[in-house]
PDB file of C-alpha atoms in Angstrom:
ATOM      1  CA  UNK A 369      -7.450   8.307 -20.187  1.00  0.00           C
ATOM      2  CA  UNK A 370      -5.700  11.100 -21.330  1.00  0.00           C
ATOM      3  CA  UNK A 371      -5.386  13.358 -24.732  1.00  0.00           C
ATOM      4  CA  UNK A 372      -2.574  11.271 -25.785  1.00  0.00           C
ATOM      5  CA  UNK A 373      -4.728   7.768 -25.548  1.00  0.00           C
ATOM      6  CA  UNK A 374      -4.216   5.780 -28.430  1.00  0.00           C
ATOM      7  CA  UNK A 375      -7.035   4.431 -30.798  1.00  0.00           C
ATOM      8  CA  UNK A 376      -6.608   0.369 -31.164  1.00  0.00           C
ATOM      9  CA  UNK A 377      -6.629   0.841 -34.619  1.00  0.00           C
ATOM     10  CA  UNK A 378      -5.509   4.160 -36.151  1.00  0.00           C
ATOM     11  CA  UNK A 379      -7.563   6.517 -38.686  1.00  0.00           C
ATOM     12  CA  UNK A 380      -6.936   7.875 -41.540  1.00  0.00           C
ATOM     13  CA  UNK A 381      -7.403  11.271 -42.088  1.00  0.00           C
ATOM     14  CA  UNK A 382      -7.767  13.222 -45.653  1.00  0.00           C
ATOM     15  CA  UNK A 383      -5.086  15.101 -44.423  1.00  0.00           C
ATOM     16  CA  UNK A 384      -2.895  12.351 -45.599  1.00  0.00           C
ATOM     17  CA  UNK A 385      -2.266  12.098 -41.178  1.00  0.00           C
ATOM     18  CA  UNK A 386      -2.808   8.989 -39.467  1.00  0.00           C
ATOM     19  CA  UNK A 387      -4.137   9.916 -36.527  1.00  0.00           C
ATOM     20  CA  UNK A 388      -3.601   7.353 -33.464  1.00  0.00           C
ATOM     21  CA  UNK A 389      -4.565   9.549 -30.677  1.00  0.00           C
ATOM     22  CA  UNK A 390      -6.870  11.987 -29.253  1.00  0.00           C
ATOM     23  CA  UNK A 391      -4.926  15.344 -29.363  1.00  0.00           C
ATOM     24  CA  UNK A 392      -3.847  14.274 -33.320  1.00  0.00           C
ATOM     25  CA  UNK A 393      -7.935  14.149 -34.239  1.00  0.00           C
ATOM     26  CA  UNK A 394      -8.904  17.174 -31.586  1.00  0.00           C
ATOM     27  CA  UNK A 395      -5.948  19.463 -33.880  1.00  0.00           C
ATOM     28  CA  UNK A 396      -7.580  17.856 -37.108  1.00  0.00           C
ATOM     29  CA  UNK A 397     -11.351  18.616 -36.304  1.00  0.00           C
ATOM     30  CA  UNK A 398      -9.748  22.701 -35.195  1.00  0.00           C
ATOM     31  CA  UNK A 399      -8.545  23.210 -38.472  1.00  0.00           C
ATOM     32  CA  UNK A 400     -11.785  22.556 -40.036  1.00  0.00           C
ATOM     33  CA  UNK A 401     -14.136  25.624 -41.270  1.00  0.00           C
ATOM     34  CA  UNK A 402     -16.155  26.540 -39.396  1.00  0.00           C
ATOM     35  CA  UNK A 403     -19.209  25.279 -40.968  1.00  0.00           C
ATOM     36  CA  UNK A 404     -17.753  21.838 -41.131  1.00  0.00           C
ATOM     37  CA  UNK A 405     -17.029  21.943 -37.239  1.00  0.00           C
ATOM     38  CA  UNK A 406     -20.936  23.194 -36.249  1.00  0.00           C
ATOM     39  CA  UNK A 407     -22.304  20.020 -38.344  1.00  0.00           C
ATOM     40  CA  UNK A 408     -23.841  17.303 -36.270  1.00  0.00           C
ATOM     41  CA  UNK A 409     -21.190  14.388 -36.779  1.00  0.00           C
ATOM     42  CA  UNK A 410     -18.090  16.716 -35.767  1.00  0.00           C
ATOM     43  CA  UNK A 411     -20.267  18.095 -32.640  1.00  0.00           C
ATOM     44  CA  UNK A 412     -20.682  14.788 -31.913  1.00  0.00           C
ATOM     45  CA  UNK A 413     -17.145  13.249 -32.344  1.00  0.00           C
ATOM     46  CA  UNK A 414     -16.104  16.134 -29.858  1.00  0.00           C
ATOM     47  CA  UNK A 415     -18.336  14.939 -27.218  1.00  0.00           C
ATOM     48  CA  UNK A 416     -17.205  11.471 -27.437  1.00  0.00           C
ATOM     49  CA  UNK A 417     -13.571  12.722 -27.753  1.00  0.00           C
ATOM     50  CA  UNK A 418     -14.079  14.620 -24.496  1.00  0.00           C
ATOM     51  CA  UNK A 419     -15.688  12.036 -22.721  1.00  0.00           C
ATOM     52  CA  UNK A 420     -12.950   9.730 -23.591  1.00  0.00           C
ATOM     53  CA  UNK A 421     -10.007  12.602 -22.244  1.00  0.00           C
ATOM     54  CA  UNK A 422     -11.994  12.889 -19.164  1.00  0.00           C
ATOM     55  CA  UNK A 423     -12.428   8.748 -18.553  1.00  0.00           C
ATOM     56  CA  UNK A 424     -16.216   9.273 -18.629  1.00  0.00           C
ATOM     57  CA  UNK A 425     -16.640   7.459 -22.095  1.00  0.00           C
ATOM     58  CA  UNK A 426     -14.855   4.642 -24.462  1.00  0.00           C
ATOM     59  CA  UNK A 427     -12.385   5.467 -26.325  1.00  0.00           C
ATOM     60  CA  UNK A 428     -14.339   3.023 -28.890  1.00  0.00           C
ATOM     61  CA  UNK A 429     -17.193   4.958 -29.169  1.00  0.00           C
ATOM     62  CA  UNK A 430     -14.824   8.592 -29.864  1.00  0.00           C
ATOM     63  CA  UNK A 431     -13.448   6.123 -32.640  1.00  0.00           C
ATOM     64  CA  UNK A 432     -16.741   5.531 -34.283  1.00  0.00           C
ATOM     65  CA  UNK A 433     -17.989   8.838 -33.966  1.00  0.00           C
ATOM     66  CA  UNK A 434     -14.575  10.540 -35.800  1.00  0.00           C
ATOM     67  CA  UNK A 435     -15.176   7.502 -38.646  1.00  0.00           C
ATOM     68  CA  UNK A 436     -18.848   8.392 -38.878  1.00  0.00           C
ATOM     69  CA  UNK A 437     -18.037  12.269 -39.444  1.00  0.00           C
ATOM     70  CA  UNK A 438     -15.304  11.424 -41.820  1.00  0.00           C
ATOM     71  CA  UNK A 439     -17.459   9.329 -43.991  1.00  0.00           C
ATOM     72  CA  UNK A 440     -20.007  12.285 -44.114  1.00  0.00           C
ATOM     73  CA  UNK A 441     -17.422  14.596 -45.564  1.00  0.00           C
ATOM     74  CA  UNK A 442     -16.313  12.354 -47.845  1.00  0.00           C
ATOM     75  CA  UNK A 443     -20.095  11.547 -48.786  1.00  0.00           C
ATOM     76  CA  UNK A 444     -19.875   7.712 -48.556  1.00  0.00           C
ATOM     77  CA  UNK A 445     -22.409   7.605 -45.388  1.00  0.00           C
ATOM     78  CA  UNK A 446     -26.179   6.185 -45.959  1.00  0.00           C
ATOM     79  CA  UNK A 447     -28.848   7.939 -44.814  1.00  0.00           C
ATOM     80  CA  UNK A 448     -30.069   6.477 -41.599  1.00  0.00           C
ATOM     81  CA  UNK A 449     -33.913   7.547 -42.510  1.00  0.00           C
ATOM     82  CA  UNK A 450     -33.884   6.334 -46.198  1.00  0.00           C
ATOM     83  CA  UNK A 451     -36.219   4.515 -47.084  1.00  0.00           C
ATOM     84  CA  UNK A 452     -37.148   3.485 -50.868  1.00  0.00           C
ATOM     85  CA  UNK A 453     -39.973   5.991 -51.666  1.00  0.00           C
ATOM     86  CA  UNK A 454     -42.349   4.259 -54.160  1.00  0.00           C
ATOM     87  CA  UNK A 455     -43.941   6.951 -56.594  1.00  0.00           C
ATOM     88  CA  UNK A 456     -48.028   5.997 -56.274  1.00  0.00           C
ATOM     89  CA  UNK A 457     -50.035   6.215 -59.293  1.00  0.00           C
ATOM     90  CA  UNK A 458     -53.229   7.536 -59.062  1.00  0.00           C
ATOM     91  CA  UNK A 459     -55.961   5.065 -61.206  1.00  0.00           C
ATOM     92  CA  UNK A 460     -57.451   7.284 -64.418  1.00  0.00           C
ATOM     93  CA  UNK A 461     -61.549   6.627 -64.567  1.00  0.00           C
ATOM     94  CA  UNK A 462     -60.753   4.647 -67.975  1.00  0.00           C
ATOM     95  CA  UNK A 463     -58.497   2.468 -65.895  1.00  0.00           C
ATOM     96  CA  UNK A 464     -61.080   1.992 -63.195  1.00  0.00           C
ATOM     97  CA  UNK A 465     -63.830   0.767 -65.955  1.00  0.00           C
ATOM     98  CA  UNK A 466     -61.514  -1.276 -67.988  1.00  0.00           C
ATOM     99  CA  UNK A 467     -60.732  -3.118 -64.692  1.00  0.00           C
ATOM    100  CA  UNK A 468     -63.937  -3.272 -63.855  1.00  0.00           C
ATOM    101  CA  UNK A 469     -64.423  -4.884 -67.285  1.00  0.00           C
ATOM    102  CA  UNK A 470     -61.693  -7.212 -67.331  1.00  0.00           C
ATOM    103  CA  UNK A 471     -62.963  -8.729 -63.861  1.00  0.00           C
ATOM    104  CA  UNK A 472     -66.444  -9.156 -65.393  1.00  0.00           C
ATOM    105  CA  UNK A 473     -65.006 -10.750 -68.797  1.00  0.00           C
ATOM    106  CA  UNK A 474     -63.233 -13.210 -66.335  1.00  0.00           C
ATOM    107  CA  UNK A 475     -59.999 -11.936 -67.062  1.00  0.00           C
ATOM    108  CA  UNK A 476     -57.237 -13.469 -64.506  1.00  0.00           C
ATOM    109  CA  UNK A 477     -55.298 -10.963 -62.141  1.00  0.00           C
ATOM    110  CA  UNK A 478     -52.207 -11.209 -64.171  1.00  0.00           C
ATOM    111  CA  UNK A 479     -53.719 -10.444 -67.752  1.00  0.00           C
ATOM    112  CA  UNK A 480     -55.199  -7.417 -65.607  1.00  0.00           C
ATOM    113  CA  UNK A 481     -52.507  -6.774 -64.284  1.00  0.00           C
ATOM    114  CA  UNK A 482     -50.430  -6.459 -68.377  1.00  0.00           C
ATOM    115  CA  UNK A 483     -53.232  -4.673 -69.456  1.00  0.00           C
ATOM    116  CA  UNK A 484     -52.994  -2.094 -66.804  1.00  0.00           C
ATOM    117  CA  UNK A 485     -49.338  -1.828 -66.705  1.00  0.00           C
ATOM    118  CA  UNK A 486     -49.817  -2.186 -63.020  1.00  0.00           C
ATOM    119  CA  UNK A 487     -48.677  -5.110 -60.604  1.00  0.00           C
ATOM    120  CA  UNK A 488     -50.939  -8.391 -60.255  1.00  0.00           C
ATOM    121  CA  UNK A 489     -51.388  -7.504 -56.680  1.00  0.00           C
ATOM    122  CA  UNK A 490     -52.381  -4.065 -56.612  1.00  0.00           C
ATOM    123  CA  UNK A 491     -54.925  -5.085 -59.320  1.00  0.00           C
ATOM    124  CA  UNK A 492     -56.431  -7.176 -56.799  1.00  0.00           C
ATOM    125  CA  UNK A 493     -56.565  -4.890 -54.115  1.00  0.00           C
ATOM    126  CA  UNK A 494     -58.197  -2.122 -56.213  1.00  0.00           C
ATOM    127  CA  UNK A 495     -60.070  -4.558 -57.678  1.00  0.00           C
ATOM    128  CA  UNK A 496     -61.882  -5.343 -54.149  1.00  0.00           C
ATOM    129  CA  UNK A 497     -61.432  -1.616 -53.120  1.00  0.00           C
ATOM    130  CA  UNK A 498     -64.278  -0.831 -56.111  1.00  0.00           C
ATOM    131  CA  UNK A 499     -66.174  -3.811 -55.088  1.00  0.00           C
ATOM    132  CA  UNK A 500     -65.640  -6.437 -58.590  1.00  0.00           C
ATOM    133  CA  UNK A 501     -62.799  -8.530 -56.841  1.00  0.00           C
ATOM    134  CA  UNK A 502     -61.427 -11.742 -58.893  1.00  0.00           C
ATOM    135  CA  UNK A 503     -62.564 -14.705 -58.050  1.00  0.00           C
ATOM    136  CA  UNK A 504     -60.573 -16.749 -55.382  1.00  0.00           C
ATOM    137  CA  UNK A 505     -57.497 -18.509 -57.447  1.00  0.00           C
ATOM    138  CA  UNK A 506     -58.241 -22.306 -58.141  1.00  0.00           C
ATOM    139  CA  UNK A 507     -55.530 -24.876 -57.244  1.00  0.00           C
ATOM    140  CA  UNK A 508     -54.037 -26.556 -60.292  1.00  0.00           C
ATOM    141  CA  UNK A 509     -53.508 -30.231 -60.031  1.00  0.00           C
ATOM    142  CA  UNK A 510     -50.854 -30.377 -57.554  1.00  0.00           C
ATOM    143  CA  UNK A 511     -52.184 -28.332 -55.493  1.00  0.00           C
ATOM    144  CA  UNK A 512     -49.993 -25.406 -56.187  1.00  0.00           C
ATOM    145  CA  UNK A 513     -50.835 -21.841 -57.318  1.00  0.00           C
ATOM    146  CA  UNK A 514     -50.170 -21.092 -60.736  1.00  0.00           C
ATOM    147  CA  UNK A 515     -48.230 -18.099 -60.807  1.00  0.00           C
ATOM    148  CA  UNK A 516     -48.393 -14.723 -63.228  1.00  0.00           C
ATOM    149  CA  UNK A 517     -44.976 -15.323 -64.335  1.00  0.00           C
ATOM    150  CA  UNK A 518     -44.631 -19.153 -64.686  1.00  0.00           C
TER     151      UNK A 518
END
């Protein structure tokens, strides 16, 4: 391969350019500040970019790369380490002893559950964390579980 190698599909830059080969993305990613150039995608789309020049890597992969580092400038890339973070709430004493109460009254999981403002399940769990769990659920007729929400 060579600097003027062309992509199978060409790219759009925000340049308004279509780029379709290496030396038209390689002047694109120059004119960048400097700042933008040092970031991790761009340092990366010039490795692949070289690798492709010097027939050591895909052209594919310098492809990817340039999309991947155009999508983070133009903010439309995920996070690769996000992950839905859940905010915990602690349990109050008052909520403790009014669960505690409500599993001695013979309350079901799910009226716990409103009362609490908490889900049926973690009821249960903290439930059998402070040692008054529910009792096993029963089978209705069928055979099937009544749910909290049926």
């Amino acid at each position: 391969m060579s600097w003027d190698s062309e992509f199978a599909e060409p790219i759009d830059l925000p340049n308004n350019v279509v780029a379709t080969t290496l030396r038209q993305v390689t002047a694109y990613i120059s004119e960048l500040p400097d700042a933008e150039q040092n970031s991790r995608e761009w340092q990366n789309a010039r490795q692949r970019i070289l690798d492709a020049a010097d027939q050591v890597g895909s052209i594919w992969f310098a492809r990817i790369a340039i999309i991947q580092a155009l999508q983070r400038d133009r903010g439309n890339l995920v996070r690769r380490d996000f992950r839905p973070r859940f905010r915990k709430r602690s349990w109050s004493p008052e909520e403790l002893t009014l669960l505690n109460k409500l599993v001695v009254a013979g309350a079901s999981p799910c009226t716990a559950a409103e009362a609490l403002n908490r889900t049926e399940e973690t009821v249960r769990i903290k439930a059998r964390m402070i040692g008054c769990s529910f009792p096993h659920r029963k089978p209705n007729r069928v055979g099937v579980f009544k749910r909290c929400d049926a």
